[in-house]
PDB file of C-alpha atoms in Angstrom:
ATOM      1  CA  UNK A1369     -25.775 -48.111  14.327  1.00 70.00           C
ATOM      2  CA  UNK A1370     -28.602 -49.517  12.026  1.00 74.00           C
ATOM      3  CA  UNK A1371     -31.383 -51.683  13.980  1.00 87.00           C
ATOM      4  CA  UNK A1372     -33.628 -53.920  12.454  1.00 92.00           C
ATOM      5  CA  UNK A1373     -36.757 -54.933  14.477  1.00 94.00           C
ATOM      6  CA  UNK A1374     -39.180 -58.099  13.891  1.00 96.00           C
ATOM      7  CA  UNK A1375     -42.413 -58.620  15.381  1.00 96.00           C
ATOM      8  CA  UNK A1376     -43.826 -61.061  16.593  1.00 97.00           C
ATOM      9  CA  UNK A1377     -41.203 -62.917  18.302  1.00 95.00           C
ATOM     10  CA  UNK A1378     -43.420 -66.085  18.088  1.00 96.00           C
ATOM     11  CA  UNK A1379     -46.660 -67.061  16.438  1.00 97.00           C
ATOM     12  CA  UNK A1380     -48.617 -70.138  16.838  1.00 97.00           C
ATOM     13  CA  UNK A1381     -51.079 -70.614  14.205  1.00 97.00           C
ATOM     14  CA  UNK A1382     -53.880 -73.513  13.313  1.00 98.00           C
ATOM     15  CA  UNK A1383     -53.062 -74.907  10.065  1.00 98.00           C
ATOM     16  CA  UNK A1384     -54.941 -73.103   7.448  1.00 98.00           C
ATOM     17  CA  UNK A1385     -54.912 -69.643   9.295  1.00 98.00           C
ATOM     18  CA  UNK A1386     -52.635 -66.896   7.918  1.00 98.00           C
ATOM     19  CA  UNK A1387     -49.444 -65.257   9.391  1.00 97.00           C
ATOM     20  CA  UNK A1388     -47.749 -62.234   8.855  1.00 98.00           C
ATOM     21  CA  UNK A1389     -44.419 -61.031  10.205  1.00 98.00           C
ATOM     22  CA  UNK A1390     -43.343 -57.344  10.183  1.00 98.00           C
ATOM     23  CA  UNK A1391     -39.733 -56.005  10.014  1.00 97.00           C
ATOM     24  CA  UNK A1392     -39.029 -52.295  10.664  1.00 97.00           C
ATOM     25  CA  UNK A1393     -35.551 -50.541  10.338  1.00 95.00           C
ATOM     26  CA  UNK A1394     -34.212 -47.415  12.070  1.00 91.00           C
ATOM     27  CA  UNK A1395     -32.658 -46.195   8.911  1.00 92.00           C
ATOM     28  CA  UNK A1396     -33.788 -46.288   5.276  1.00 94.00           C
ATOM     29  CA  UNK A1397     -32.644 -49.597   3.534  1.00 93.00           C
ATOM     30  CA  UNK A1398     -31.272 -49.920   0.031  1.00 91.00           C
ATOM     31  CA  UNK A1399     -32.715 -53.298  -0.032  1.00 91.00           C
ATOM     32  CA  UNK A1400     -34.390 -56.026   2.212  1.00 94.00           C
ATOM     33  CA  UNK A1401     -34.041 -59.760   2.309  1.00 95.00           C
ATOM     34  CA  UNK A1402     -36.104 -62.337   3.792  1.00 97.00           C
ATOM     35  CA  UNK A1403     -34.797 -65.806   4.946  1.00 97.00           C
ATOM     36  CA  UNK A1404     -36.320 -68.950   6.242  1.00 98.00           C
ATOM     37  CA  UNK A1405     -34.680 -71.148   8.882  1.00 97.00           C
ATOM     38  CA  UNK A1406     -36.042 -74.574   9.530  1.00 96.00           C
ATOM     39  CA  UNK A1407     -35.446 -76.096  13.213  1.00 92.00           C
ATOM     40  CA  UNK A1408     -31.827 -77.342  13.444  1.00 92.00           C
ATOM     41  CA  UNK A1409     -31.149 -75.935   9.868  1.00 95.00           C
ATOM     42  CA  UNK A1410     -29.325 -72.767   8.222  1.00 97.00           C
ATOM     43  CA  UNK A1411     -31.012 -69.610   7.013  1.00 97.00           C
ATOM     44  CA  UNK A1412     -32.198 -70.107   3.365  1.00 97.00           C
ATOM     45  CA  UNK A1413     -32.691 -67.177   1.136  1.00 96.00           C
ATOM     46  CA  UNK A1414     -36.360 -66.503   0.116  1.00 97.00           C
ATOM     47  CA  UNK A1415     -36.321 -63.172  -1.628  1.00 96.00           C
ATOM     48  CA  UNK A1416     -34.963 -59.583  -1.916  1.00 94.00           C
ATOM     49  CA  UNK A1417     -36.689 -56.466  -2.299  1.00 95.00           C
ATOM     50  CA  UNK A1418     -35.260 -53.224  -3.640  1.00 93.00           C
ATOM     51  CA  UNK A1419     -38.015 -50.871  -5.003  1.00 95.00           C
ATOM     52  CA  UNK A1420     -39.943 -48.451  -2.854  1.00 97.00           C
ATOM     53  CA  UNK A1421     -43.516 -50.104  -2.548  1.00 97.00           C
ATOM     54  CA  UNK A1422     -42.619 -53.320  -3.961  1.00 97.00           C
ATOM     55  CA  UNK A1423     -44.657 -56.242  -3.598  1.00 98.00           C
ATOM     56  CA  UNK A1424     -43.608 -60.000  -4.655  1.00 98.00           C
ATOM     57  CA  UNK A1425     -45.481 -63.124  -4.551  1.00 97.00           C
ATOM     58  CA  UNK A1426     -44.133 -66.719  -4.193  1.00 97.00           C
ATOM     59  CA  UNK A1427     -47.000 -69.117  -4.209  1.00 97.00           C
ATOM     60  CA  UNK A1428     -48.774 -68.287  -0.752  1.00 98.00           C
ATOM     61  CA  UNK A1429     -46.048 -66.140   0.282  1.00 98.00           C
ATOM     62  CA  UNK A1430     -46.356 -62.213  -0.023  1.00 98.00           C
ATOM     63  CA  UNK A1431     -43.579 -59.774   0.645  1.00 98.00           C
ATOM     64  CA  UNK A1432     -43.838 -56.142   0.626  1.00 98.00           C
ATOM     65  CA  UNK A1433     -41.516 -53.193   0.992  1.00 98.00           C
ATOM     66  CA  UNK A1434     -42.638 -50.017   2.326  1.00 97.00           C
ATOM     67  CA  UNK A1435     -42.859 -46.907   0.515  1.00 96.00           C
ATOM     68  CA  UNK A1436     -40.198 -45.149   2.691  1.00 96.00           C
ATOM     69  CA  UNK A1437     -38.008 -48.111   2.590  1.00 95.00           C
ATOM     70  CA  UNK A1438     -37.814 -48.695   6.230  1.00 96.00           C
ATOM     71  CA  UNK A1439     -40.290 -51.513   6.948  1.00 97.00           C
ATOM     72  CA  UNK A1440     -41.261 -54.963   5.154  1.00 98.00           C
ATOM     73  CA  UNK A1441     -43.675 -57.528   5.804  1.00 98.00           C
ATOM     74  CA  UNK A1442     -43.971 -61.232   4.797  1.00 98.00           C
ATOM     75  CA  UNK A1443     -47.519 -62.866   4.602  1.00 98.00           C
ATOM     76  CA  UNK A1444     -48.172 -66.537   4.395  1.00 98.00           C
ATOM     77  CA  UNK A1445     -51.894 -67.457   3.283  1.00 98.00           C
ATOM     78  CA  UNK A1446     -53.271 -70.570   4.581  1.00 98.00           C
ATOM     79  CA  UNK A1447     -50.404 -71.921   6.486  1.00 98.00           C
ATOM     80  CA  UNK A1448     -49.315 -75.594   6.213  1.00 97.00           C
ATOM     81  CA  UNK A1449     -46.931 -77.623   8.608  1.00 97.00           C
ATOM     82  CA  UNK A1450     -44.243 -77.294   6.031  1.00 97.00           C
ATOM     83  CA  UNK A1451     -44.250 -73.357   6.796  1.00 98.00           C
ATOM     84  CA  UNK A1452     -42.834 -74.171  10.605  1.00 98.00           C
ATOM     85  CA  UNK A1453     -39.597 -72.172  10.984  1.00 97.00           C
ATOM     86  CA  UNK A1454     -38.040 -68.935  11.806  1.00 96.00           C
ATOM     87  CA  UNK A1455     -38.558 -66.092   9.359  1.00 98.00           C
ATOM     88  CA  UNK A1456     -35.762 -63.362   9.128  1.00 97.00           C
ATOM     89  CA  UNK A1457     -35.446 -60.077   7.712  1.00 97.00           C
ATOM     90  CA  UNK A1458     -32.217 -58.669   6.747  1.00 95.00           C
ATOM     91  CA  UNK A1459     -31.739 -55.158   5.654  1.00 91.00           C
ATOM     92  CA  UNK A1460     -28.918 -53.239   4.002  1.00 86.00           C
ATOM     93  CA  UNK A1461     -28.806 -49.444   4.158  1.00 78.00           C
ATOM     94  CA  UNK A1462     -25.223 -49.216   2.569  1.00 74.00           C
ATOM     95  CA  UNK A1463     -25.561 -51.086  -0.413  1.00 64.00           C
ATOM     96  CA  UNK A1464     -22.284 -52.592   0.626  1.00 68.00           C
ATOM     97  CA  UNK A1465     -23.451 -56.195   0.993  1.00 72.00           C
ATOM     98  CA  UNK A1466     -23.477 -55.787   4.836  1.00 82.00           C
ATOM     99  CA  UNK A1467     -27.068 -56.400   6.152  1.00 88.00           C
ATOM    100  CA  UNK A1468     -28.446 -56.405   9.435  1.00 91.00           C
ATOM    101  CA  UNK A1469     -30.504 -59.271  10.449  1.00 93.00           C
ATOM    102  CA  UNK A1470     -33.678 -59.263  12.628  1.00 94.00           C
ATOM    103  CA  UNK A1471     -34.190 -61.495  15.717  1.00 93.00           C
ATOM    104  CA  UNK A1472     -36.749 -63.381  13.408  1.00 95.00           C
ATOM    105  CA  UNK A1473     -40.289 -64.514  13.971  1.00 97.00           C
ATOM    106  CA  UNK A1474     -40.799 -68.252  14.888  1.00 96.00           C
ATOM    107  CA  UNK A1475     -43.760 -69.847  13.464  1.00 98.00           C
ATOM    108  CA  UNK A1476     -45.492 -73.179  14.780  1.00 97.00           C
ATOM    109  CA  UNK A1477     -48.266 -74.579  12.785  1.00 97.00           C
ATOM    110  CA  UNK A1478     -50.782 -77.031  14.622  1.00 95.00           C
ATOM    111  CA  UNK A1479     -52.259 -79.659  12.358  1.00 92.00           C
TER     112      UNK A1479
ATOM    113  CA  UNK B 926     -21.449 -77.710  -6.502  1.00 71.00           C
ATOM    114  CA  UNK B 927     -21.004 -78.108  -2.668  1.00 79.00           C
ATOM    115  CA  UNK B 928     -22.199 -74.335  -2.013  1.00 94.00           C
ATOM    116  CA  UNK B 929     -20.986 -73.085   1.219  1.00 97.00           C
ATOM    117  CA  UNK B 930     -19.284 -75.838   3.647  1.00 97.00           C
ATOM    118  CA  UNK B 931     -18.125 -75.518   7.133  1.00 98.00           C
ATOM    119  CA  UNK B 932     -15.605 -77.529   9.275  1.00 97.00           C
ATOM    120  CA  UNK B 933     -16.052 -78.806  11.858  1.00 97.00           C
ATOM    121  CA  UNK B 934     -19.705 -79.424  12.452  1.00 96.00           C
ATOM    122  CA  UNK B 935     -19.361 -79.501  16.154  1.00 96.00           C
ATOM    123  CA  UNK B 936     -16.687 -78.757  18.682  1.00 97.00           C
ATOM    124  CA  UNK B 937     -16.219 -78.487  22.335  1.00 97.00           C
ATOM    125  CA  UNK B 938     -13.383 -76.437  23.843  1.00 97.00           C
ATOM    126  CA  UNK B 939     -12.000 -75.678  27.216  1.00 97.00           C
ATOM    127  CA  UNK B 940     -11.855 -71.860  28.611  1.00 98.00           C
ATOM    128  CA  UNK B 941      -8.730 -70.757  27.018  1.00 97.00           C
ATOM    129  CA  UNK B 942      -8.164 -73.085  24.388  1.00 97.00           C
ATOM    130  CA  UNK B 943      -7.938 -71.951  20.759  1.00 96.00           C
ATOM    131  CA  UNK B 944      -9.406 -73.063  17.483  1.00 96.00           C
ATOM    132  CA  UNK B 945     -10.057 -72.178  13.643  1.00 97.00           C
ATOM    133  CA  UNK B 946     -13.236 -72.430  12.007  1.00 98.00           C
ATOM    134  CA  UNK B 947     -13.080 -73.144   8.078  1.00 97.00           C
ATOM    135  CA  UNK B 948     -15.479 -71.937   5.620  1.00 98.00           C
ATOM    136  CA  UNK B 949     -15.250 -72.875   1.893  1.00 98.00           C
ATOM    137  CA  UNK B 950     -17.303 -71.657  -0.977  1.00 97.00           C
ATOM    138  CA  UNK B 951     -17.083 -72.945  -4.695  1.00 96.00           C
ATOM    139  CA  UNK B 952     -19.428 -70.423  -6.097  1.00 94.00           C
ATOM    140  CA  UNK B 953     -16.514 -67.781  -6.862  1.00 94.00           C
ATOM    141  CA  UNK B 954     -18.355 -65.344  -4.368  1.00 94.00           C
ATOM    142  CA  UNK B 955     -16.431 -62.297  -3.756  1.00 94.00           C
ATOM    143  CA  UNK B 956     -18.143 -61.362  -0.162  1.00 95.00           C
ATOM    144  CA  UNK B 957     -18.085 -63.824   2.911  1.00 96.00           C
ATOM    145  CA  UNK B 958     -19.326 -63.532   6.327  1.00 97.00           C
ATOM    146  CA  UNK B 959     -19.073 -65.189   9.715  1.00 98.00           C
ATOM    147  CA  UNK B 960     -22.169 -64.837  11.913  1.00 97.00           C
ATOM    148  CA  UNK B 961     -22.876 -66.084  15.378  1.00 97.00           C
ATOM    149  CA  UNK B 962     -26.388 -67.217  16.425  1.00 96.00           C
ATOM    150  CA  UNK B 963     -27.462 -67.457  20.105  1.00 93.00           C
ATOM    151  CA  UNK B 964     -30.872 -69.219  21.167  1.00 84.00           C
ATOM    152  CA  UNK B 965     -33.925 -67.255  20.183  1.00 76.00           C
ATOM    153  CA  UNK B 966     -31.760 -64.742  18.498  1.00 79.00           C
ATOM    154  CA  UNK B 967     -31.170 -63.503  14.988  1.00 87.00           C
ATOM    155  CA  UNK B 968     -27.499 -63.421  13.367  1.00 94.00           C
ATOM    156  CA  UNK B 969     -25.044 -61.333  14.283  1.00 94.00           C
ATOM    157  CA  UNK B 970     -22.195 -60.263  12.221  1.00 94.00           C
ATOM    158  CA  UNK B 971     -18.762 -60.995  13.447  1.00 96.00           C
ATOM    159  CA  UNK B 972     -16.536 -60.149  10.638  1.00 96.00           C
ATOM    160  CA  UNK B 973     -16.895 -60.115   7.117  1.00 95.00           C
ATOM    161  CA  UNK B 974     -14.750 -59.918   3.977  1.00 95.00           C
ATOM    162  CA  UNK B 975     -15.232 -57.984   0.529  1.00 92.00           C
ATOM    163  CA  UNK B 976     -12.538 -59.742  -1.407  1.00 93.00           C
ATOM    164  CA  UNK B 977      -9.478 -61.909  -1.000  1.00 94.00           C
ATOM    165  CA  UNK B 978      -6.828 -60.216   1.290  1.00 94.00           C
ATOM    166  CA  UNK B 979      -9.498 -57.999   2.911  1.00 94.00           C
ATOM    167  CA  UNK B 980     -11.538 -58.298   6.320  1.00 95.00           C
ATOM    168  CA  UNK B 981     -13.672 -56.186   8.229  1.00 93.00           C
ATOM    169  CA  UNK B 982     -15.123 -55.940  11.694  1.00 93.00           C
ATOM    170  CA  UNK B 983     -19.057 -56.463  12.153  1.00 92.00           C
ATOM    171  CA  UNK B 984     -21.557 -56.129  15.002  1.00 90.00           C
ATOM    172  CA  UNK B 985     -19.605 -58.498  17.622  1.00 94.00           C
ATOM    173  CA  UNK B 986     -15.747 -58.929  16.528  1.00 96.00           C
ATOM    174  CA  UNK B 987     -14.236 -59.162  19.997  1.00 96.00           C
ATOM    175  CA  UNK B 988     -12.470 -62.366  20.882  1.00 96.00           C
ATOM    176  CA  UNK B 989     -12.355 -63.275  17.190  1.00 98.00           C
ATOM    177  CA  UNK B 990      -9.998 -62.856  14.254  1.00 97.00           C
ATOM    178  CA  UNK B 991     -10.472 -63.731  10.629  1.00 98.00           C
ATOM    179  CA  UNK B 992      -8.079 -64.308   7.474  1.00 97.00           C
ATOM    180  CA  UNK B 993      -9.179 -64.509   3.683  1.00 97.00           C
ATOM    181  CA  UNK B 994      -5.980 -65.684   1.921  1.00 95.00           C
ATOM    182  CA  UNK B 995      -7.781 -67.269  -0.670  1.00 96.00           C
ATOM    183  CA  UNK B 996     -10.926 -66.162  -2.362  1.00 96.00           C
ATOM    184  CA  UNK B 997     -12.848 -69.478  -1.618  1.00 97.00           C
ATOM    185  CA  UNK B 998     -11.807 -69.589   1.996  1.00 98.00           C
ATOM    186  CA  UNK B 999     -12.726 -67.749   5.063  1.00 98.00           C
ATOM    187  CA  UNK B1000     -11.176 -68.627   8.355  1.00 98.00           C
ATOM    188  CA  UNK B1001     -12.535 -67.757  11.784  1.00 98.00           C
ATOM    189  CA  UNK B1002     -10.138 -68.053  14.804  1.00 98.00           C
ATOM    190  CA  UNK B1003     -10.658 -67.775  18.505  1.00 96.00           C
ATOM    191  CA  UNK B1004      -7.552 -67.310  20.273  1.00 92.00           C
ATOM    192  CA  UNK B1005      -8.637 -67.967  23.772  1.00 96.00           C
ATOM    193  CA  UNK B1006     -12.150 -69.263  24.107  1.00 96.00           C
ATOM    194  CA  UNK B1007     -14.689 -68.210  26.669  1.00 97.00           C
ATOM    195  CA  UNK B1008     -17.882 -69.615  27.663  1.00 97.00           C
ATOM    196  CA  UNK B1009     -19.682 -66.618  26.253  1.00 96.00           C
ATOM    197  CA  UNK B1010     -18.483 -67.913  22.692  1.00 97.00           C
ATOM    198  CA  UNK B1011     -20.707 -70.978  22.946  1.00 97.00           C
ATOM    199  CA  UNK B1012     -22.882 -70.547  19.941  1.00 97.00           C
ATOM    200  CA  UNK B1013     -23.752 -71.558  16.450  1.00 97.00           C
ATOM    201  CA  UNK B1014     -21.433 -70.200  13.975  1.00 98.00           C
ATOM    202  CA  UNK B1015     -22.629 -69.680  10.232  1.00 98.00           C
ATOM    203  CA  UNK B1016     -20.813 -68.710   7.661  1.00 98.00           C
ATOM    204  CA  UNK B1017     -22.305 -67.353   4.365  1.00 97.00           C
ATOM    205  CA  UNK B1018     -21.154 -65.885   0.884  1.00 96.00           C
ATOM    206  CA  UNK B1019     -22.568 -63.819  -1.983  1.00 93.00           C
ATOM    207  CA  UNK B1020     -22.068 -61.737  -5.000  1.00 88.00           C
ATOM    208  CA  UNK B1021     -22.391 -57.796  -4.914  1.00 81.00           C
ATOM    209  CA  UNK B1022     -24.700 -58.223  -7.943  1.00 79.00           C
ATOM    210  CA  UNK B1023     -27.711 -59.438  -5.901  1.00 78.00           C
ATOM    211  CA  UNK B1024     -26.625 -59.816  -2.199  1.00 81.00           C
ATOM    212  CA  UNK B1025     -28.432 -63.167  -1.826  1.00 90.00           C
ATOM    213  CA  UNK B1026     -26.611 -64.890   1.033  1.00 94.00           C
ATOM    214  CA  UNK B1027     -25.753 -68.654   0.720  1.00 95.00           C
ATOM    215  CA  UNK B1028     -25.228 -70.132   4.216  1.00 97.00           C
ATOM    216  CA  UNK B1029     -23.254 -73.085   5.220  1.00 97.00           C
ATOM    217  CA  UNK B1030     -24.599 -75.771   7.745  1.00 97.00           C
ATOM    218  CA  UNK B1031     -23.267 -74.205  10.666  1.00 97.00           C
ATOM    219  CA  UNK B1032     -20.660 -75.189  13.613  1.00 97.00           C
ATOM    220  CA  UNK B1033     -21.837 -75.780  16.972  1.00 97.00           C
ATOM    221  CA  UNK B1034     -19.399 -74.608  19.467  1.00 97.00           C
ATOM    222  CA  UNK B1035     -19.537 -75.268  23.266  1.00 97.00           C
ATOM    223  CA  UNK B1036     -16.995 -73.769  25.610  1.00 97.00           C
ATOM    224  CA  UNK B1037     -16.740 -75.223  29.063  1.00 97.00           C
TER     225      UNK B1037
END
């Protein structure tokens, strides 16, 4: 079946440093979504990418979808303590609304 | 709008007991999902539904059953709970227009 892998599993940064998490799928995806889960909370939708090579920005967050639609990345510029949490990618290769989640990257930010 | 709500928030069961988790959404979403999340891991899909009266198996369906008798509700049942089912359970819903999933607050289940 479809597999979605995320690296790294954990990332510890000093406040102000940049952070990147990578998502790789074993199959070509029709779309990819990113979610953020704060400690003790539930996943919250951040963004969806659909087109090959797509790049979207949300303030300090930059999301990319690979040309082959098998990988994606989330980059945070100048991290803040409010960025703490686990970031998940979720890929759908069927366009049937059934996404496979990666295991997430947990970000901690030292003030 | 309440969004997605889950009942109960916490539950402790003994091995062999049964229970039902209720998920309700007020956004008129067609698709609904049940996930489990174990420590340090992502979300694994248990069962899902693409419409009222329809359900399908996800990645880890064994030991669980579901029903979607009304569009706004999605029930997850454990017939005979096992310690391996100790987890946090999340319900989510979405529309096929954009697949953005809205999650409920979760149910923390412990089976002793």
